[in-house]
PDB file of C-alpha atoms and ligand atoms in Angstrom:
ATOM      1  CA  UNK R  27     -53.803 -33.909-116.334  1.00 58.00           C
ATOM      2  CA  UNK R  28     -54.433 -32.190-113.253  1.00 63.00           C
ATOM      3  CA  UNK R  29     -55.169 -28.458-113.257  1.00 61.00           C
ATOM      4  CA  UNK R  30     -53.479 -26.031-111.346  1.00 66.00           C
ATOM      5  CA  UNK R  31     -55.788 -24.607-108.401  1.00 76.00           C
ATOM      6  CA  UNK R  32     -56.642 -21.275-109.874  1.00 83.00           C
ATOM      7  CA  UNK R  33     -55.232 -18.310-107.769  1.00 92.00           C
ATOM      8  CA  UNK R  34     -57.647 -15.396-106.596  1.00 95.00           C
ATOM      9  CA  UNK R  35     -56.971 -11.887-105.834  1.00 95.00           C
ATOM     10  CA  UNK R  36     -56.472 -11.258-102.345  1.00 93.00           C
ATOM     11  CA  UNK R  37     -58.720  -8.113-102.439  1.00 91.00           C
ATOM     12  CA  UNK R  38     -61.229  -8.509-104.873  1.00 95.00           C
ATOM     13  CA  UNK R  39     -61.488 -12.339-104.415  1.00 95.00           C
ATOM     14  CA  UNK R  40     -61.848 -12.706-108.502  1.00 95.00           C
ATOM     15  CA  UNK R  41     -60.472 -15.801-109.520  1.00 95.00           C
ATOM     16  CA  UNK R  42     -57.327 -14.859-112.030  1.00 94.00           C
ATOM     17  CA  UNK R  43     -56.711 -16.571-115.457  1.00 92.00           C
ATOM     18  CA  UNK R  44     -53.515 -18.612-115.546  1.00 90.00           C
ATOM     19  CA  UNK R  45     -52.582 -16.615-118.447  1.00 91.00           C
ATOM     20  CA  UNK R  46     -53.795 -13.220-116.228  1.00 93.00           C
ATOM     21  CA  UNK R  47     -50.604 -11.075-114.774  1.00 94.00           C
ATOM     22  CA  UNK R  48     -50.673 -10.969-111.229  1.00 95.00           C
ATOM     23  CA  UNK R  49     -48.636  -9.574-108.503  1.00 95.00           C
ATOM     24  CA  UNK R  50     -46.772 -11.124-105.596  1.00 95.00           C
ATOM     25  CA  UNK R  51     -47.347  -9.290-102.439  1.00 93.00           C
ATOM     26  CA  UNK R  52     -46.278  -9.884 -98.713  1.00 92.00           C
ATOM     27  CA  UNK R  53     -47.301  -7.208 -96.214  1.00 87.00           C
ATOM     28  CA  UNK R  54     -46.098  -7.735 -92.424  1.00 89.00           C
ATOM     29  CA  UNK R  55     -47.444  -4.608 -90.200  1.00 86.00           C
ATOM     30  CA  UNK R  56     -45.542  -4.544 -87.011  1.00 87.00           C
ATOM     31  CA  UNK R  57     -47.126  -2.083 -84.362  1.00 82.00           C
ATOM     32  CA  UNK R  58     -44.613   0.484 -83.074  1.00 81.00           C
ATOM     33  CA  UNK R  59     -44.442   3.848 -81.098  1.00 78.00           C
ATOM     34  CA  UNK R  60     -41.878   5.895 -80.567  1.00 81.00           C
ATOM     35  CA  UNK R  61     -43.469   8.556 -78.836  1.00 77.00           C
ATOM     36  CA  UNK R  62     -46.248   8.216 -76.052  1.00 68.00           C
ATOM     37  CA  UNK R  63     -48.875  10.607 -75.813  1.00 60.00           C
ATOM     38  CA  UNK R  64     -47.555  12.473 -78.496  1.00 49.00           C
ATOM     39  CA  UNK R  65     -49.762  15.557 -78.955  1.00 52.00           C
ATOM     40  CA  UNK R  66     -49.711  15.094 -82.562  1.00 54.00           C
ATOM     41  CA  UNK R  67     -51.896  12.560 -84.462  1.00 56.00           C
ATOM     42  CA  UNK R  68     -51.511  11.411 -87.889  1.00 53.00           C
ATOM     43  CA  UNK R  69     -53.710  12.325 -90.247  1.00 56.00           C
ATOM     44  CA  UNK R  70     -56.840  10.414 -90.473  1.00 57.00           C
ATOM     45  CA  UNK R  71     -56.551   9.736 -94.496  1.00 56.00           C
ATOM     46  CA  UNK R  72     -53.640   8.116 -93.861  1.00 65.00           C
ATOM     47  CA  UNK R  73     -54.728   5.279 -91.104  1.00 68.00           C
ATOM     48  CA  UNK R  74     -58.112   4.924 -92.730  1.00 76.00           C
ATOM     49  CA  UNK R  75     -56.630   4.036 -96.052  1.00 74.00           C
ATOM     50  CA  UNK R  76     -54.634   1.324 -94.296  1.00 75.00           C
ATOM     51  CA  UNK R  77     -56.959  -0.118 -92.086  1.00 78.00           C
ATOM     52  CA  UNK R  78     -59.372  -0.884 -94.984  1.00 77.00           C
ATOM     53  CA  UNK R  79     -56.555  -2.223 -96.690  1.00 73.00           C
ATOM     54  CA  UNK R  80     -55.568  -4.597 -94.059  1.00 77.00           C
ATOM     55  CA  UNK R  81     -60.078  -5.258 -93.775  1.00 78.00           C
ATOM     56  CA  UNK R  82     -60.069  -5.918 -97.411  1.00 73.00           C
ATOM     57  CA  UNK R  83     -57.015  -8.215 -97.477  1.00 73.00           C
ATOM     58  CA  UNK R  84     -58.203 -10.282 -94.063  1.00 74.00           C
ATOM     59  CA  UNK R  85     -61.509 -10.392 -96.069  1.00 72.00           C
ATOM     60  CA  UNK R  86     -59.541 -12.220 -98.335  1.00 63.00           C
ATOM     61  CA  UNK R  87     -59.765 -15.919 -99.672  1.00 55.00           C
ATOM     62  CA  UNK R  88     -56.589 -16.927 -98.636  1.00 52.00           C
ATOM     63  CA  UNK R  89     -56.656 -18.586 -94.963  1.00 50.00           C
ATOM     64  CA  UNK R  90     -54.904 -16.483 -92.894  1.00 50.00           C
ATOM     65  CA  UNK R  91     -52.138 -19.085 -91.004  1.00 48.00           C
ATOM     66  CA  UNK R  92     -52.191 -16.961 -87.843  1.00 47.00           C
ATOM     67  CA  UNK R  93     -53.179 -13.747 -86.505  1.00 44.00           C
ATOM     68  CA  UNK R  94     -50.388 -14.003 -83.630  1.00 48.00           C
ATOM     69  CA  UNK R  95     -51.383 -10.306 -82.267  1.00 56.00           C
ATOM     70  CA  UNK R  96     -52.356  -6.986 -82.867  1.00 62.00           C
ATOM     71  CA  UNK R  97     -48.522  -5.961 -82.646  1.00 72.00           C
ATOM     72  CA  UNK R  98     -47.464  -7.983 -85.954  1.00 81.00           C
ATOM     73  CA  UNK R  99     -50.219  -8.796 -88.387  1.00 82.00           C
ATOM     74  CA  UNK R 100     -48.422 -11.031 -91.857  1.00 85.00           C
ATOM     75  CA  UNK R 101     -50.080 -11.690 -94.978  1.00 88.00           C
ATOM     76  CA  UNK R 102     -48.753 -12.728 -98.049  1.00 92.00           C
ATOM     77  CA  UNK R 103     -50.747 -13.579-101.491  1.00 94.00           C
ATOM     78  CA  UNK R 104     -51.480 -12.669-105.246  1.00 95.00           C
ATOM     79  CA  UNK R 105     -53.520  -9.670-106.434  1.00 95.00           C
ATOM     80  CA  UNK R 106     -54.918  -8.789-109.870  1.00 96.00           C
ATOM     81  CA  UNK R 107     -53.113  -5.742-111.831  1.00 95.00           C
ATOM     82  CA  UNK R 108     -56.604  -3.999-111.161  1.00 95.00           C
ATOM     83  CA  UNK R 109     -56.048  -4.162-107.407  1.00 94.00           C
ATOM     84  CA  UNK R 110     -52.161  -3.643-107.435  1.00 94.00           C
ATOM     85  CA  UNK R 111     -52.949   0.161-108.754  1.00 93.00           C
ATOM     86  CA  UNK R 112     -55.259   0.328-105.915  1.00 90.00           C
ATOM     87  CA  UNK R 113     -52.821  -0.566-103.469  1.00 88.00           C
ATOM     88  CA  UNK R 114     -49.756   0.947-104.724  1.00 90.00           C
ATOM     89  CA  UNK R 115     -51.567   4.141-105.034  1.00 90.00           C
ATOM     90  CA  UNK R 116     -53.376   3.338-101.452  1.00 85.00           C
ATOM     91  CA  UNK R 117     -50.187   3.296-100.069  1.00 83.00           C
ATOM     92  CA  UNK R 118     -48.529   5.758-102.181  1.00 86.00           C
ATOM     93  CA  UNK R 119     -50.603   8.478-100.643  1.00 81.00           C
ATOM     94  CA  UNK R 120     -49.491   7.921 -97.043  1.00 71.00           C
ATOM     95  CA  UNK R 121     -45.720   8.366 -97.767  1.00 65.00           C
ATOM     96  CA  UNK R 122     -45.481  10.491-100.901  1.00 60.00           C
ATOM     97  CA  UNK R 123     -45.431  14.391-100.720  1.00 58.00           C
ATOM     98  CA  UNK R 124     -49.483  15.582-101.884  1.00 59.00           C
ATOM     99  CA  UNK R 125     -48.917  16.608-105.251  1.00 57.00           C
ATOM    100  CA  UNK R 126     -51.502  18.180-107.319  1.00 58.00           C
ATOM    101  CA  UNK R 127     -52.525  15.742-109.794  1.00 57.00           C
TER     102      UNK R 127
HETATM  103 ZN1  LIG W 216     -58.314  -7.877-107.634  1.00 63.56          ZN
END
């Protein structure tokens, strides 16, 4: 009886039980501007927390099929419930109003 290949967390790399609940993800980062030279700049928080993201899920043990540019960047894979807080809240803090917490 032939064994499933075991899945792995696309951030943390740990290798998740069969029985483990894990999350579906597909994350597709097209690069857009709609203003040039715009005077004001996004805050740093914000692009840092995404551009480890994206480090941490090209780091990832999942081949990557293609990296076709810098202008669209697709990923798709599993993570561990661990990682999904990290990411949800990761990403969370970019959109969401700051609320005291
Ligand atoms: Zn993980």
């Amino acid at each position: 009886m032939t064994e499933p290949r075991p899945r792995h967390c696309a951030t943390c790399g740990r290798a998740l039980n069969p029985r483990e609940v894990y999350y579906r993800f597909n994350l597709v980062l097209e690069g857009e501007q709609d203003v040039l030279d715009s005077g004001d700049e996004a805050e740093d928080g914000d692009r840092d927390a995404l551009a480890e993201l994206v480090q941490r899920l090209e780091d990832g043990p999942e081949d990557a099929s293609e990296l076709e540019d810098q202008v669209h960047w697709e990923r798709a894979g599993v993570v561990c419930s661990a990682c999904r807080i990290v990411v949800v809240r990761m990403l969370d803090e970019g959109a969401a109003t700051p609320r005291p917490h």
